[in-house]
mmCIF file of C-alpha atoms in Angstrom:
data_model
loop_
_atom_site.group_PDB
_atom_site.id
_atom_site.type_symbol
_atom_site.label_atom_id
_atom_site.label_comp_id
_atom_site.label_asym_id
_atom_site.label_seq_id
_atom_site.Cartn_x
_atom_site.Cartn_y
_atom_site.Cartn_z
ATOM 1 C CA UNK I 1 0.022 16.507 -39.495
ATOM 2 C CA UNK I 2 -0.616 16.598 -35.748
ATOM 3 C CA UNK I 3 -3.913 18.494 -35.705
ATOM 4 C CA UNK I 4 -7.056 16.838 -37.063
ATOM 5 C CA UNK I 5 -8.506 18.588 -40.097
ATOM 6 C CA UNK I 6 -11.906 19.965 -39.168
ATOM 7 C CA UNK I 7 -14.648 19.381 -41.685
ATOM 8 C CA UNK I 8 -15.184 22.305 -44.020
ATOM 9 C CA UNK I 9 -18.426 24.152 -43.473
ATOM 10 C CA UNK I 10 -21.241 23.961 -45.967
ATOM 11 C CA UNK I 11 -23.424 21.461 -47.714
ATOM 12 C CA UNK I 12 -21.545 18.322 -48.735
ATOM 13 C CA UNK I 13 -18.417 19.303 -46.837
ATOM 14 C CA UNK I 14 -18.224 16.139 -44.735
ATOM 15 C CA UNK I 15 -18.757 13.947 -47.787
ATOM 16 C CA UNK I 16 -16.017 15.825 -49.644
ATOM 17 C CA UNK I 17 -13.620 15.428 -46.718
ATOM 18 C CA UNK I 18 -14.396 11.705 -46.486
ATOM 19 C CA UNK I 19 -13.651 11.388 -50.192
ATOM 20 C CA UNK I 20 -10.261 13.042 -49.608
ATOM 21 C CA UNK I 21 -9.488 10.672 -46.730
ATOM 22 C CA UNK I 22 -10.421 7.534 -48.643
ATOM 23 C CA UNK I 23 -8.714 8.671 -51.851
ATOM 24 C CA UNK I 24 -5.410 9.471 -50.162
ATOM 25 C CA UNK I 25 -5.423 6.326 -48.036
ATOM 26 C CA UNK I 26 -6.118 4.106 -51.037
ATOM 27 C CA UNK I 27 -3.292 5.846 -52.905
ATOM 28 C CA UNK I 28 -0.922 5.347 -49.973
ATOM 29 C CA UNK I 29 -1.636 1.658 -49.719
ATOM 30 C CA UNK I 30 -1.292 1.286 -53.494
ATOM 31 C CA UNK I 31 2.121 2.943 -53.269
ATOM 32 C CA UNK I 32 3.157 0.769 -50.322
ATOM 33 C CA UNK I 33 2.343 -2.406 -52.254
ATOM 34 C CA UNK I 34 4.474 -1.203 -55.172
ATOM 35 C CA UNK I 35 7.388 -0.093 -52.983
ATOM 36 C CA UNK I 36 7.561 -3.600 -51.546
ATOM 37 C CA UNK I 37 7.230 -5.129 -55.014
ATOM 38 C CA UNK I 38 10.147 -3.024 -56.235
ATOM 39 C CA UNK I 39 12.258 -4.021 -53.267
ATOM 40 C CA UNK I 40 11.410 -7.685 -53.747
ATOM 41 C CA UNK I 41 12.227 -7.535 -57.460
ATOM 42 C CA UNK I 42 15.790 -6.582 -56.539
ATOM 43 C CA UNK I 43 16.199 -8.754 -53.440
ATOM 44 C CA UNK I 44 14.876 -11.915 -55.104
ATOM 45 C CA UNK I 45 17.658 -11.615 -57.688
ATOM 46 C CA UNK I 46 20.406 -11.213 -55.086
ATOM 47 C CA UNK I 47 21.937 -14.419 -53.715
ATOM 48 C CA UNK I 48 21.534 -14.746 -49.962
ATOM 49 C CA UNK I 49 18.709 -12.231 -49.775
ATOM 50 C CA UNK I 50 15.847 -14.727 -49.628
ATOM 51 C CA UNK I 51 15.063 -13.942 -45.982
ATOM 52 C CA UNK I 52 14.659 -10.226 -46.604
ATOM 53 C CA UNK I 53 12.702 -10.863 -49.817
ATOM 54 C CA UNK I 54 10.311 -13.100 -47.871
ATOM 55 C CA UNK I 55 10.029 -10.503 -45.111
ATOM 56 C CA UNK I 56 9.228 -7.802 -47.685
ATOM 57 C CA UNK I 57 6.674 -10.127 -49.254
ATOM 58 C CA UNK I 58 4.965 -10.589 -45.914
ATOM 59 C CA UNK I 59 4.766 -6.830 -45.372
ATOM 60 C CA UNK I 60 3.441 -6.391 -48.919
ATOM 61 C CA UNK I 61 0.711 -8.868 -48.009
ATOM 62 C CA UNK I 62 -0.395 -6.665 -45.115
ATOM 63 C CA UNK I 63 -0.446 -3.630 -47.397
ATOM 64 C CA UNK I 64 -2.461 -5.578 -49.970
ATOM 65 C CA UNK I 65 -5.115 -6.292 -47.314
ATOM 66 C CA UNK I 66 -5.281 -2.561 -46.556
ATOM 67 C CA UNK I 67 -5.443 -1.700 -50.267
ATOM 68 C CA UNK I 68 -8.251 -4.194 -50.846
ATOM 69 C CA UNK I 69 -10.250 -2.660 -48.008
ATOM 70 C CA UNK I 70 -9.780 0.859 -49.346
ATOM 71 C CA UNK I 71 -10.787 -0.320 -52.819
ATOM 72 C CA UNK I 72 -14.009 -1.664 -51.257
ATOM 73 C CA UNK I 73 -14.594 1.597 -49.406
ATOM 74 C CA UNK I 74 -14.092 3.653 -52.572
ATOM 75 C CA UNK I 75 -16.748 1.559 -54.282
ATOM 76 C CA UNK I 76 -19.164 1.566 -51.352
ATOM 77 C CA UNK I 77 -18.925 5.324 -50.874
ATOM 78 C CA UNK I 78 -18.674 6.174 -54.575
ATOM 79 C CA UNK I 79 -15.296 7.880 -54.338
ATOM 80 C CA UNK I 80 -12.954 7.910 -57.310
ATOM 81 C CA UNK I 81 -9.316 6.993 -56.753
ATOM 82 C CA UNK I 82 -6.650 9.611 -57.300
ATOM 83 C CA UNK I 83 -5.896 10.394 -60.909
ATOM 84 C CA UNK I 84 -2.232 10.058 -59.913
ATOM 85 C CA UNK I 85 -2.461 6.271 -59.421
ATOM 86 C CA UNK I 86 -0.383 5.368 -62.518
ATOM 87 C CA UNK I 87 2.320 7.834 -61.474
ATOM 88 C CA UNK I 88 2.324 6.603 -57.864
ATOM 89 C CA UNK I 89 2.578 2.963 -58.996
ATOM 90 C CA UNK I 90 5.643 3.677 -61.130
ATOM 91 C CA UNK I 91 7.267 6.060 -58.635
ATOM 92 C CA UNK I 92 6.709 3.656 -55.737
ATOM 93 C CA UNK I 93 8.149 0.681 -57.614
ATOM 94 C CA UNK I 94 11.167 2.811 -58.600
ATOM 95 C CA UNK I 95 11.614 3.964 -55.000
ATOM 96 C CA UNK I 96 11.453 0.384 -53.762
ATOM 97 C CA UNK I 97 13.843 -0.952 -56.383
ATOM 98 C CA UNK I 98 16.181 2.014 -55.998
ATOM 99 C CA UNK I 99 16.496 1.722 -52.258
ATOM 100 C CA UNK I 100 16.930 -2.053 -52.509
ATOM 101 C CA UNK I 101 19.762 -1.523 -54.994
ATOM 102 C CA UNK I 102 21.462 0.566 -52.304
ATOM 103 C CA UNK I 103 21.291 -2.439 -49.984
ATOM 104 C CA UNK I 104 19.186 -4.045 -47.282
ATOM 105 C CA UNK I 105 19.606 -1.218 -44.797
ATOM 106 C CA UNK I 106 18.577 1.385 -47.369
ATOM 107 C CA UNK I 107 15.498 -0.681 -48.233
ATOM 108 C CA UNK I 108 14.621 -0.762 -44.545
ATOM 109 C CA UNK I 109 15.336 2.975 -44.258
ATOM 110 C CA UNK I 110 12.736 3.494 -46.984
ATOM 111 C CA UNK I 111 10.199 1.482 -44.998
ATOM 112 C CA UNK I 112 11.015 3.358 -41.791
ATOM 113 C CA UNK I 113 10.653 6.763 -43.485
ATOM 114 C CA UNK I 114 7.402 5.916 -45.250
ATOM 115 C CA UNK I 115 5.834 4.286 -42.200
ATOM 116 C CA UNK I 116 6.773 7.245 -39.988
ATOM 117 C CA UNK I 117 4.827 9.611 -42.244
ATOM 118 C CA UNK I 118 1.921 7.194 -42.664
ATOM 119 C CA UNK I 119 1.626 6.581 -38.928
ATOM 120 C CA UNK I 120 1.359 10.332 -38.317
ATOM 121 C CA UNK I 121 -1.105 10.670 -41.190
ATOM 122 C CA UNK I 122 -3.335 7.880 -39.876
ATOM 123 C CA UNK I 123 -3.157 9.270 -36.326
ATOM 124 C CA UNK I 124 -4.550 12.587 -37.550
ATOM 125 C CA UNK I 125 -7.327 10.880 -39.469
ATOM 126 C CA UNK I 126 -8.225 8.670 -36.508
ATOM 127 C CA UNK I 127 -8.551 11.725 -34.266
ATOM 128 C CA UNK I 128 -10.683 13.439 -36.906
ATOM 129 C CA UNK I 129 -12.985 10.444 -37.453
ATOM 130 C CA UNK I 130 -13.396 9.038 -33.927
ATOM 131 C CA UNK I 131 -16.702 10.786 -33.328
ATOM 132 C CA UNK I 132 -17.961 11.016 -36.922
ATOM 133 C CA UNK I 133 -17.158 7.509 -38.203
ATOM 134 C CA UNK I 134 -15.949 5.316 -35.322
ATOM 135 C CA UNK I 135 -15.975 2.118 -37.402
ATOM 136 C CA UNK I 136 -13.612 3.610 -39.993
ATOM 137 C CA UNK I 137 -11.475 5.123 -37.225
ATOM 138 C CA UNK I 138 -11.137 1.638 -35.712
ATOM 139 C CA UNK I 139 -10.074 0.168 -39.065
ATOM 140 C CA UNK I 140 -7.521 2.937 -39.512
ATOM 141 C CA UNK I 141 -6.202 2.199 -36.018
ATOM 142 C CA UNK I 142 -5.604 -1.418 -36.992
ATOM 143 C CA UNK I 143 -3.893 -0.377 -40.208
ATOM 144 C CA UNK I 144 -1.745 2.103 -38.251
ATOM 145 C CA UNK I 145 -0.719 -0.701 -35.903
ATOM 146 C CA UNK I 146 0.377 -2.780 -38.912
ATOM 147 C CA UNK I 147 2.388 0.175 -40.232
ATOM 148 C CA UNK I 148 4.055 0.639 -36.843
ATOM 149 C CA UNK I 149 4.952 -3.058 -36.857
ATOM 150 C CA UNK I 150 6.603 -2.631 -40.261
ATOM 151 C CA UNK I 151 8.500 0.383 -38.951
ATOM 152 C CA UNK I 152 9.692 -1.613 -35.931
ATOM 153 C CA UNK I 153 10.890 -4.424 -38.198
ATOM 154 C CA UNK I 154 12.748 -1.940 -40.398
ATOM 155 C CA UNK I 155 14.482 -0.342 -37.428
ATOM 156 C CA UNK I 156 15.365 -3.760 -36.048
ATOM 157 C CA UNK I 157 16.899 -4.674 -39.412
ATOM 158 C CA UNK I 158 19.206 -1.640 -39.391
ATOM 159 C CA UNK I 159 17.235 1.119 -41.143
ATOM 160 C CA UNK I 160 18.912 3.828 -39.074
ATOM 161 C CA UNK I 161 22.347 2.526 -40.114
ATOM 162 C CA UNK I 162 21.717 2.944 -43.854
ATOM 163 C CA UNK I 163 24.269 4.967 -45.791
ATOM 164 C CA UNK I 164 23.265 8.658 -45.763
ATOM 165 C CA UNK I 165 20.242 7.762 -43.626
ATOM 166 C CA UNK I 166 19.358 11.353 -42.621
ATOM 167 C CA UNK I 167 19.287 12.526 -46.234
ATOM 168 C CA UNK I 168 17.590 9.405 -47.582
ATOM 169 C CA UNK I 169 14.936 9.522 -44.882
ATOM 170 C CA UNK I 170 14.310 13.259 -45.286
ATOM 171 C CA UNK I 171 13.848 12.982 -49.052
ATOM 172 C CA UNK I 172 11.487 9.999 -48.755
ATOM 173 C CA UNK I 173 9.435 11.651 -46.004
ATOM 174 C CA UNK I 174 9.128 14.878 -48.009
ATOM 175 C CA UNK I 175 8.016 12.875 -51.046
ATOM 176 C CA UNK I 176 5.397 11.059 -48.995
ATOM 177 C CA UNK I 177 4.019 14.301 -47.571
ATOM 178 C CA UNK I 178 3.794 15.823 -51.044
ATOM 179 C CA UNK I 179 2.067 12.719 -52.422
ATOM 180 C CA UNK I 180 -0.472 12.892 -49.585
ATOM 181 C CA UNK I 181 -1.381 16.496 -50.379
ATOM 182 C CA UNK I 182 -1.617 15.826 -54.110
ATOM 183 C CA UNK I 183 -3.651 12.633 -53.716
ATOM 184 C CA UNK I 184 -6.231 14.278 -51.467
ATOM 185 C CA UNK I 185 -7.112 16.744 -54.201
ATOM 186 C CA UNK I 186 -6.382 15.145 -57.569
#
């Protein structure tokens, strides 16, 4: 995660790498939108949870802006989305709903875990793209800042105090890393 991925040598290598970057980022934002939707579906049904549901809705709105931009970029650069999109939608909604059913702190622990992985992922891409595509690197920097803001909110709301936080966080982070690798290629 820490080291930028150098472009593969050969004809079309940079275009192929850019396709991987855009495909995985679009998939990640799609998943983020659905995690928040799953969390909201549970929280909106729970009395007294309106504040957190609204907060989750606001964060979903940020992710939707990111997703819309990646959808535009896929079209502009003629990159297909991951074939895993239907699976990621369902899995993300289930993750969101499942963590929300465990309570507010678990829902925030989910956000903290996901955003930690995504921040590292974006940081690597930014380093890789700074010289090759500075405009995209700048957009990714803004998106990373939004993700860090979400992480800060989650920590402030008690993410680290969630029941079984170390296990919950480790499982979610591992799932995110696996989804990243799969989405780059498929």
